[in-house]
């Protein structure tokens, strides 16, 4: 009876990622975009017109990852000007760092912006409470995946808890609807100080497709400082892992 099970295990190969700081994703993955200025920018203008979240600016030419849905339509429309790489290292401590400009070869993390108390208190362990503030469950599933057998982010003491009382911080997903604005604030207040605030996904970063909706209330972010911005629709587990590892000082890259 055990022989068929062994065959199945061998067919799966090694799923566990031994080194989370040295990962290369598939070339098909859409990560950090590269922008190029050409003599004819008419295709970029067309790409800006079809972008559903107005993530593309033409004057000056830039692409806001905090708004980007990573649908890839702009790269199809303007292949000479926009190309998505498989670079998943797109989390940062500053919202403005998510705005990609021509010539940018990486998303700057800005380690100097990390509050010293974060690495002092949470460098060995970080427990997070995830709040889906009107999210669509896609990013929530990707966050759950960070603790599976492939990524095993728990090896660094980072995982999610059910209660804000047992947490060191909050991870927000979704655009933050009016119905979730108060519960989000209650959850955040229940987390003991000092605490970490992370926004994950383009909807959380900017409101995404729902930024102009009357059902959205993003006033919470107007009165709270965000420690880590992670774009993506949905955000890849490695984008979250890389960002948090830099935040708590497990690694110091970018």
PDB file of C-alpha atoms in Angstrom:
ATOM      1  CA  UNK A   1       0.000   0.000   0.000  1.00  0.00           C
ATOM      2  CA  UNK A   2       2.866   2.376   0.699  1.00  0.00           C
ATOM      3  CA  UNK A   3       4.542   1.900  -2.704  1.00  0.00           C
ATOM      4  CA  UNK A   4       1.963   3.903  -4.753  1.00  0.00           C
ATOM      5  CA  UNK A   5       2.195   6.780  -2.257  1.00  0.00           C
ATOM      6  CA  UNK A   6       5.977   6.856  -2.567  1.00  0.00           C
ATOM      7  CA  UNK A   7       5.647   6.994  -6.348  1.00  0.00           C
ATOM      8  CA  UNK A   8       3.298   9.971  -6.068  1.00  0.00           C
ATOM      9  CA  UNK A   9       5.680  11.811  -3.750  1.00  0.00           C
ATOM     10  CA  UNK A  10       8.577  11.236  -6.125  1.00  0.00           C
ATOM     11  CA  UNK A  11       6.533  12.456  -9.098  1.00  0.00           C
ATOM     12  CA  UNK A  12       5.858  15.739  -7.279  1.00  0.00           C
ATOM     13  CA  UNK A  13       9.550  16.432  -6.824  1.00  0.00           C
ATOM     14  CA  UNK A  14      10.859  18.821  -4.155  1.00  0.00           C
ATOM     15  CA  UNK A  15       8.226  21.462  -3.438  1.00  0.00           C
ATOM     16  CA  UNK A  16       9.931  23.067  -0.471  1.00  0.00           C
ATOM     17  CA  UNK A  17      11.909  26.247  -1.235  1.00  0.00           C
ATOM     18  CA  UNK A  18      15.092  25.988   0.850  1.00  0.00           C
ATOM     19  CA  UNK A  19      16.236  29.611   0.355  1.00  0.00           C
ATOM     20  CA  UNK A  20      13.504  32.250   0.257  1.00  0.00           C
ATOM     21  CA  UNK A  21      16.063  34.970  -0.436  1.00  0.00           C
ATOM     22  CA  UNK A  22      17.121  33.326  -3.700  1.00  0.00           C
ATOM     23  CA  UNK A  23      14.013  32.616  -5.760  1.00  0.00           C
ATOM     24  CA  UNK A  24      13.399  33.039  -9.492  1.00  0.00           C
ATOM     25  CA  UNK A  25       9.824  32.990 -10.746  1.00  0.00           C
ATOM     26  CA  UNK A  26       8.600  31.832 -14.135  1.00  0.00           C
ATOM     27  CA  UNK A  27       9.258  34.149 -17.076  1.00  0.00           C
ATOM     28  CA  UNK A  28       5.482  34.275 -17.584  1.00  0.00           C
ATOM     29  CA  UNK A  29       4.986  35.970 -14.208  1.00  0.00           C
ATOM     30  CA  UNK A  30       4.126  39.673 -14.449  1.00  0.00           C
ATOM     31  CA  UNK A  31       6.153  41.573 -11.910  1.00  0.00           C
ATOM     32  CA  UNK A  32       8.026  44.876 -11.996  1.00  0.00           C
ATOM     33  CA  UNK A  33       7.562  46.623 -15.352  1.00  0.00           C
ATOM     34  CA  UNK A  34      10.327  48.284 -17.345  1.00  0.00           C
ATOM     35  CA  UNK A  35       9.489  51.498 -19.188  1.00  0.00           C
ATOM     36  CA  UNK A  36      11.259  52.781 -22.288  1.00  0.00           C
ATOM     37  CA  UNK A  37      10.884  56.143 -24.001  1.00  0.00           C
ATOM     38  CA  UNK A  38      10.836  56.016 -27.810  1.00  0.00           C
ATOM     39  CA  UNK A  39      10.508  58.664 -30.516  1.00  0.00           C
ATOM     40  CA  UNK A  40       6.897  57.676 -31.071  1.00  0.00           C
ATOM     41  CA  UNK A  41       4.909  57.529 -27.803  1.00  0.00           C
ATOM     42  CA  UNK A  42       1.493  57.229 -29.439  1.00  0.00           C
ATOM     43  CA  UNK A  43       1.122  53.625 -28.296  1.00  0.00           C
ATOM     44  CA  UNK A  44       1.668  54.691 -24.691  1.00  0.00           C
ATOM     45  CA  UNK A  45      -1.101  57.236 -25.069  1.00  0.00           C
ATOM     46  CA  UNK A  46      -3.402  54.482 -26.303  1.00  0.00           C
ATOM     47  CA  UNK A  47      -2.338  52.237 -23.414  1.00  0.00           C
ATOM     48  CA  UNK A  48      -3.125  55.011 -20.942  1.00  0.00           C
ATOM     49  CA  UNK A  49      -6.611  55.335 -22.412  1.00  0.00           C
ATOM     50  CA  UNK A  50      -7.460  51.655 -21.930  1.00  0.00           C
ATOM     51  CA  UNK A  51      -5.947  51.321 -18.435  1.00  0.00           C
ATOM     52  CA  UNK A  52      -8.975  50.732 -16.163  1.00  0.00           C
ATOM     53  CA  UNK A  53      -7.329  52.279 -13.095  1.00  0.00           C
ATOM     54  CA  UNK A  54      -5.464  55.171 -14.761  1.00  0.00           C
ATOM     55  CA  UNK A  55      -2.162  53.675 -13.612  1.00  0.00           C
ATOM     56  CA  UNK A  56      -0.295  54.996 -16.667  1.00  0.00           C
ATOM     57  CA  UNK A  57       0.754  58.625 -16.979  1.00  0.00           C
ATOM     58  CA  UNK A  58       2.026  60.045 -20.254  1.00  0.00           C
ATOM     59  CA  UNK A  59       3.410  63.393 -19.074  1.00  0.00           C
ATOM     60  CA  UNK A  60       5.769  62.412 -17.606  1.00  0.00           C
ATOM     61  CA  UNK A  61       5.752  58.742 -18.606  1.00  0.00           C
ATOM     62  CA  UNK A  62       5.275  56.541 -15.545  1.00  0.00           C
ATOM     63  CA  UNK A  63       3.327  53.536 -14.282  1.00  0.00           C
ATOM     64  CA  UNK A  64       1.876  53.414 -10.769  1.00  0.00           C
ATOM     65  CA  UNK A  65       2.157  49.877  -9.386  1.00  0.00           C
ATOM     66  CA  UNK A  66      -0.142  50.876  -6.547  1.00  0.00           C
ATOM     67  CA  UNK A  67      -2.937  51.214  -9.112  1.00  0.00           C
ATOM     68  CA  UNK A  68      -1.788  48.598 -11.628  1.00  0.00           C
ATOM     69  CA  UNK A  69      -3.892  45.439 -12.098  1.00  0.00           C
ATOM     70  CA  UNK A  70      -0.980  43.640 -13.819  1.00  0.00           C
ATOM     71  CA  UNK A  71      -3.387  42.639 -16.592  1.00  0.00           C
ATOM     72  CA  UNK A  72      -0.647  43.138 -19.184  1.00  0.00           C
ATOM     73  CA  UNK A  73      -2.876  44.909 -21.709  1.00  0.00           C
ATOM     74  CA  UNK A  74      -0.604  47.975 -21.741  1.00  0.00           C
ATOM     75  CA  UNK A  75       2.398  45.820 -22.670  1.00  0.00           C
ATOM     76  CA  UNK A  76       0.403  44.348 -25.544  1.00  0.00           C
ATOM     77  CA  UNK A  77      -0.679  47.809 -26.674  1.00  0.00           C
ATOM     78  CA  UNK A  78       2.777  49.399 -26.337  1.00  0.00           C
ATOM     79  CA  UNK A  79       5.361  46.561 -26.477  1.00  0.00           C
ATOM     80  CA  UNK A  80       8.271  48.903 -27.258  1.00  0.00           C
ATOM     81  CA  UNK A  81       7.553  51.060 -24.219  1.00  0.00           C
ATOM     82  CA  UNK A  82       6.228  48.710 -21.530  1.00  0.00           C
ATOM     83  CA  UNK A  83       7.539  45.271 -20.614  1.00  0.00           C
ATOM     84  CA  UNK A  84       6.720  43.278 -17.507  1.00  0.00           C
ATOM     85  CA  UNK A  85       9.633  41.397 -15.939  1.00  0.00           C
ATOM     86  CA  UNK A  86       9.412  38.449 -13.544  1.00  0.00           C
ATOM     87  CA  UNK A  87      10.858  40.548 -10.694  1.00  0.00           C
ATOM     88  CA  UNK A  88       8.588  39.985  -7.686  1.00  0.00           C
ATOM     89  CA  UNK A  89      10.572  42.275  -5.352  1.00  0.00           C
ATOM     90  CA  UNK A  90       8.118  45.152  -5.533  1.00  0.00           C
ATOM     91  CA  UNK A  91       7.222  45.809  -1.877  1.00  0.00           C
ATOM     92  CA  UNK A  92       8.395  49.109  -0.406  1.00  0.00           C
ATOM     93  CA  UNK A  93       8.123  51.362   2.606  1.00  0.00           C
ATOM     94  CA  UNK A  94       7.088  54.436   0.594  1.00  0.00           C
ATOM     95  CA  UNK A  95       3.962  54.775  -1.527  1.00  0.00           C
ATOM     96  CA  UNK A  96       5.728  57.024  -4.044  1.00  0.00           C
ATOM     97  CA  UNK A  97       8.339  54.317  -4.677  1.00  0.00           C
ATOM     98  CA  UNK A  98       5.631  52.308  -6.450  1.00  0.00           C
ATOM     99  CA  UNK A  99       5.599  54.810  -9.297  1.00  0.00           C
ATOM    100  CA  UNK A 100       7.872  53.317 -11.960  1.00  0.00           C
ATOM    101  CA  UNK A 101       9.694  55.662 -14.346  1.00  0.00           C
ATOM    102  CA  UNK A 102      11.757  55.014 -17.491  1.00  0.00           C
ATOM    103  CA  UNK A 103      15.181  53.664 -16.573  1.00  0.00           C
ATOM    104  CA  UNK A 104      14.142  52.286 -13.173  1.00  0.00           C
ATOM    105  CA  UNK A 105      15.720  48.864 -12.678  1.00  0.00           C
ATOM    106  CA  UNK A 106      14.165  48.049  -9.322  1.00  0.00           C
ATOM    107  CA  UNK A 107      11.638  49.177  -6.752  1.00  0.00           C
ATOM    108  CA  UNK A 108      13.543  50.921  -3.965  1.00  0.00           C
ATOM    109  CA  UNK A 109      12.723  49.554  -0.524  1.00  0.00           C
ATOM    110  CA  UNK A 110      14.009  52.576   1.498  1.00  0.00           C
ATOM    111  CA  UNK A 111      15.372  50.828   4.570  1.00  0.00           C
ATOM    112  CA  UNK A 112      15.923  54.189   6.248  1.00  0.00           C
ATOM    113  CA  UNK A 113      12.157  54.585   6.515  1.00  0.00           C
ATOM    114  CA  UNK A 114      11.713  51.447   8.622  1.00  0.00           C
ATOM    115  CA  UNK A 115      10.944  52.358  12.233  1.00  0.00           C
ATOM    116  CA  UNK A 116      13.769  51.038  14.477  1.00  0.00           C
ATOM    117  CA  UNK A 117      11.256  49.496  16.873  1.00  0.00           C
ATOM    118  CA  UNK A 118      10.073  47.105  14.145  1.00  0.00           C
ATOM    119  CA  UNK A 119      13.411  45.333  13.764  1.00  0.00           C
ATOM    120  CA  UNK A 120      14.093  45.512  17.489  1.00  0.00           C
ATOM    121  CA  UNK A 121      10.763  43.957  18.495  1.00  0.00           C
ATOM    122  CA  UNK A 122       9.834  41.759  15.551  1.00  0.00           C
ATOM    123  CA  UNK A 123      13.118  40.633  14.016  1.00  0.00           C
ATOM    124  CA  UNK A 124      12.689  37.123  15.442  1.00  0.00           C
ATOM    125  CA  UNK A 125       8.914  36.739  15.217  1.00  0.00           C
ATOM    126  CA  UNK A 126       5.999  38.639  13.724  1.00  0.00           C
ATOM    127  CA  UNK A 127       2.368  37.653  14.189  1.00  0.00           C
ATOM    128  CA  UNK A 128      -0.109  39.332  11.857  1.00  0.00           C
ATOM    129  CA  UNK A 129      -3.878  39.714  11.707  1.00  0.00           C
ATOM    130  CA  UNK A 130      -5.168  39.890   8.153  1.00  0.00           C
ATOM    131  CA  UNK A 131      -8.278  41.999   7.544  1.00  0.00           C
ATOM    132  CA  UNK A 132     -10.172  41.568   4.284  1.00  0.00           C
ATOM    133  CA  UNK A 133     -11.669  45.044   3.899  1.00  0.00           C
ATOM    134  CA  UNK A 134     -14.010  44.105   1.023  1.00  0.00           C
ATOM    135  CA  UNK A 135     -11.368  42.021  -0.734  1.00  0.00           C
ATOM    136  CA  UNK A 136     -12.202  39.391  -3.368  1.00  0.00           C
ATOM    137  CA  UNK A 137     -10.339  36.547  -1.578  1.00  0.00           C
ATOM    138  CA  UNK A 138      -7.586  36.289  -4.227  1.00  0.00           C
ATOM    139  CA  UNK A 139      -4.925  38.062  -2.180  1.00  0.00           C
ATOM    140  CA  UNK A 140      -6.173  36.389   0.967  1.00  0.00           C
ATOM    141  CA  UNK A 141      -5.486  33.004  -0.632  1.00  0.00           C
ATOM    142  CA  UNK A 142      -2.000  34.092  -1.680  1.00  0.00           C
ATOM    143  CA  UNK A 143      -1.256  35.223   1.878  1.00  0.00           C
ATOM    144  CA  UNK A 144      -2.416  31.850   3.171  1.00  0.00           C
ATOM    145  CA  UNK A 145      -0.005  30.234   0.733  1.00  0.00           C
ATOM    146  CA  UNK A 146       2.989  31.907   2.430  1.00  0.00           C
ATOM    147  CA  UNK A 147       2.660  29.363   5.220  1.00  0.00           C
ATOM    148  CA  UNK A 148       2.266  26.251   3.071  1.00  0.00           C
ATOM    149  CA  UNK A 149       4.852  23.542   2.411  1.00  0.00           C
ATOM    150  CA  UNK A 150       6.311  25.449  -0.558  1.00  0.00           C
ATOM    151  CA  UNK A 151       7.185  28.724   1.176  1.00  0.00           C
ATOM    152  CA  UNK A 152       7.019  27.873   4.891  1.00  0.00           C
ATOM    153  CA  UNK A 153       7.372  31.511   5.958  1.00  0.00           C
ATOM    154  CA  UNK A 154       6.769  30.336   9.510  1.00  0.00           C
ATOM    155  CA  UNK A 155      10.421  29.279   9.667  1.00  0.00           C
ATOM    156  CA  UNK A 156      11.168  32.976  10.301  1.00  0.00           C
ATOM    157  CA  UNK A 157       8.462  33.239  12.939  1.00  0.00           C
ATOM    158  CA  UNK A 158       6.086  35.068  10.591  1.00  0.00           C
ATOM    159  CA  UNK A 159       2.499  33.859  10.411  1.00  0.00           C
ATOM    160  CA  UNK A 160      -1.116  34.900  10.784  1.00  0.00           C
ATOM    161  CA  UNK A 161      -3.222  34.757  13.922  1.00  0.00           C
ATOM    162  CA  UNK A 162      -6.975  34.727  14.437  1.00  0.00           C
ATOM    163  CA  UNK A 163      -7.093  37.439  17.095  1.00  0.00           C
ATOM    164  CA  UNK A 164      -5.747  41.004  16.959  1.00  0.00           C
ATOM    165  CA  UNK A 165      -4.967  40.652  20.673  1.00  0.00           C
ATOM    166  CA  UNK A 166      -2.370  38.050  19.760  1.00  0.00           C
ATOM    167  CA  UNK A 167      -0.982  40.042  16.838  1.00  0.00           C
ATOM    168  CA  UNK A 168       1.898  42.418  16.238  1.00  0.00           C
ATOM    169  CA  UNK A 169       0.263  44.127  13.302  1.00  0.00           C
ATOM    170  CA  UNK A 170      -2.459  44.246  10.666  1.00  0.00           C
ATOM    171  CA  UNK A 171      -2.369  43.323   6.975  1.00  0.00           C
ATOM    172  CA  UNK A 172      -5.101  45.068   4.976  1.00  0.00           C
ATOM    173  CA  UNK A 173      -6.447  43.581   1.759  1.00  0.00           C
ATOM    174  CA  UNK A 174      -9.264  45.032  -0.316  1.00  0.00           C
ATOM    175  CA  UNK A 175     -10.194  48.649  -1.132  1.00  0.00           C
ATOM    176  CA  UNK A 176     -11.706  49.283   2.366  1.00  0.00           C
ATOM    177  CA  UNK A 177     -15.454  49.578   2.023  1.00  0.00           C
ATOM    178  CA  UNK A 178     -17.629  51.763   4.237  1.00  0.00           C
ATOM    179  CA  UNK A 179     -18.973  48.606   5.850  1.00  0.00           C
ATOM    180  CA  UNK A 180     -15.451  47.495   6.792  1.00  0.00           C
ATOM    181  CA  UNK A 181     -14.009  50.877   7.815  1.00  0.00           C
ATOM    182  CA  UNK A 182     -15.165  50.654  11.435  1.00  0.00           C
ATOM    183  CA  UNK A 183     -14.327  46.925  11.910  1.00  0.00           C
ATOM    184  CA  UNK A 184     -10.856  47.635  10.506  1.00  0.00           C
ATOM    185  CA  UNK A 185     -10.343  50.442  12.999  1.00  0.00           C
ATOM    186  CA  UNK A 186     -11.578  48.255  15.870  1.00  0.00           C
ATOM    187  CA  UNK A 187      -9.195  45.482  14.849  1.00  0.00           C
ATOM    188  CA  UNK A 188      -6.271  47.873  14.547  1.00  0.00           C
ATOM    189  CA  UNK A 189      -6.984  49.418  17.961  1.00  0.00           C
ATOM    190  CA  UNK A 190      -7.067  45.947  19.520  1.00  0.00           C
ATOM    191  CA  UNK A 191      -3.490  45.193  18.439  1.00  0.00           C
ATOM    192  CA  UNK A 192      -1.016  46.086  21.231  1.00  0.00           C
ATOM    193  CA  UNK A 193       1.570  48.795  20.624  1.00  0.00           C
ATOM    194  CA  UNK A 194       4.023  48.926  18.956  1.00  0.00           C
ATOM    195  CA  UNK A 195       2.354  47.517  15.868  1.00  0.00           C
ATOM    196  CA  UNK A 196       2.955  47.107  12.170  1.00  0.00           C
ATOM    197  CA  UNK A 197       0.614  48.178   9.362  1.00  0.00           C
ATOM    198  CA  UNK A 198       0.874  46.515   5.951  1.00  0.00           C
ATOM    199  CA  UNK A 199      -1.320  47.072   2.896  1.00  0.00           C
ATOM    200  CA  UNK A 200      -1.284  44.210   0.406  1.00  0.00           C
ATOM    201  CA  UNK A 201      -2.634  44.319  -3.126  1.00  0.00           C
ATOM    202  CA  UNK A 202      -3.397  47.130  -5.527  1.00  0.00           C
ATOM    203  CA  UNK A 203      -6.914  47.499  -4.148  1.00  0.00           C
ATOM    204  CA  UNK A 204      -5.507  48.134  -0.690  1.00  0.00           C
ATOM    205  CA  UNK A 205      -2.784  50.430  -2.021  1.00  0.00           C
ATOM    206  CA  UNK A 206      -5.060  52.704  -4.036  1.00  0.00           C
ATOM    207  CA  UNK A 207      -8.604  51.391  -4.138  1.00  0.00           C
ATOM    208  CA  UNK A 208      -7.930  49.748  -7.495  1.00  0.00           C
ATOM    209  CA  UNK A 209     -11.015  49.417  -9.670  1.00  0.00           C
ATOM    210  CA  UNK A 210     -13.162  50.693  -6.815  1.00  0.00           C
ATOM    211  CA  UNK A 211     -11.202  53.846  -5.961  1.00  0.00           C
ATOM    212  CA  UNK A 212     -14.039  56.142  -7.053  1.00  0.00           C
ATOM    213  CA  UNK A 213     -16.860  54.018  -5.673  1.00  0.00           C
ATOM    214  CA  UNK A 214     -19.227  55.598  -3.156  1.00  0.00           C
ATOM    215  CA  UNK A 215     -19.103  52.317  -1.246  1.00  0.00           C
ATOM    216  CA  UNK A 216     -15.412  52.837  -0.418  1.00  0.00           C
ATOM    217  CA  UNK A 217     -14.098  54.685   2.641  1.00  0.00           C
ATOM    218  CA  UNK A 218     -10.301  54.921   2.764  1.00  0.00           C
ATOM    219  CA  UNK A 219     -10.095  57.508   5.538  1.00  0.00           C
ATOM    220  CA  UNK A 220      -8.354  54.928   7.754  1.00  0.00           C
ATOM    221  CA  UNK A 221      -5.187  55.310   5.677  1.00  0.00           C
ATOM    222  CA  UNK A 222      -5.342  59.094   5.971  1.00  0.00           C
ATOM    223  CA  UNK A 223      -4.778  58.865   9.714  1.00  0.00           C
ATOM    224  CA  UNK A 224      -2.379  55.907   9.964  1.00  0.00           C
ATOM    225  CA  UNK A 225       1.172  55.491   8.684  1.00  0.00           C
ATOM    226  CA  UNK A 226       1.728  52.420   6.519  1.00  0.00           C
ATOM    227  CA  UNK A 227       4.942  50.472   7.172  1.00  0.00           C
ATOM    228  CA  UNK A 228       4.866  48.338   4.021  1.00  0.00           C
ATOM    229  CA  UNK A 229       3.182  48.725   0.633  1.00  0.00           C
ATOM    230  CA  UNK A 230       2.817  45.553  -1.450  1.00  0.00           C
ATOM    231  CA  UNK A 231       1.198  45.911  -4.904  1.00  0.00           C
ATOM    232  CA  UNK A 232      -0.214  43.102  -7.027  1.00  0.00           C
ATOM    233  CA  UNK A 233      -3.538  41.758  -8.250  1.00  0.00           C
ATOM    234  CA  UNK A 234      -3.198  39.448  -6.509  1.00  0.00           C
ATOM    235  CA  UNK A 235       0.145  39.886  -4.756  1.00  0.00           C
ATOM    236  CA  UNK A 236       2.434  36.891  -5.192  1.00  0.00           C
ATOM    237  CA  UNK A 237       3.446  35.114  -1.950  1.00  0.00           C
ATOM    238  CA  UNK A 238       7.094  35.924  -2.701  1.00  0.00           C
ATOM    239  CA  UNK A 239       6.311  39.651  -2.996  1.00  0.00           C
ATOM    240  CA  UNK A 240       4.853  39.529   0.508  1.00  0.00           C
ATOM    241  CA  UNK A 241       7.666  37.373   1.876  1.00  0.00           C
ATOM    242  CA  UNK A 242      10.424  39.510   0.358  1.00  0.00           C
ATOM    243  CA  UNK A 243       8.831  42.724   1.635  1.00  0.00           C
ATOM    244  CA  UNK A 244       8.341  41.458   5.176  1.00  0.00           C
ATOM    245  CA  UNK A 245      11.843  39.949   5.310  1.00  0.00           C
ATOM    246  CA  UNK A 246      13.273  43.358   4.432  1.00  0.00           C
ATOM    247  CA  UNK A 247      10.945  45.084   6.894  1.00  0.00           C
ATOM    248  CA  UNK A 248      11.956  43.012   9.921  1.00  0.00           C
ATOM    249  CA  UNK A 249      15.624  42.879   8.918  1.00  0.00           C
ATOM    250  CA  UNK A 250      15.931  39.204   8.028  1.00  0.00           C
ATOM    251  CA  UNK A 251      17.495  40.449   4.797  1.00  0.00           C
ATOM    252  CA  UNK A 252      18.648  43.883   3.695  1.00  0.00           C
ATOM    253  CA  UNK A 253      18.456  43.998  -0.074  1.00  0.00           C
ATOM    254  CA  UNK A 254      17.303  46.606  -2.580  1.00  0.00           C
TER     255      UNK A 254
END
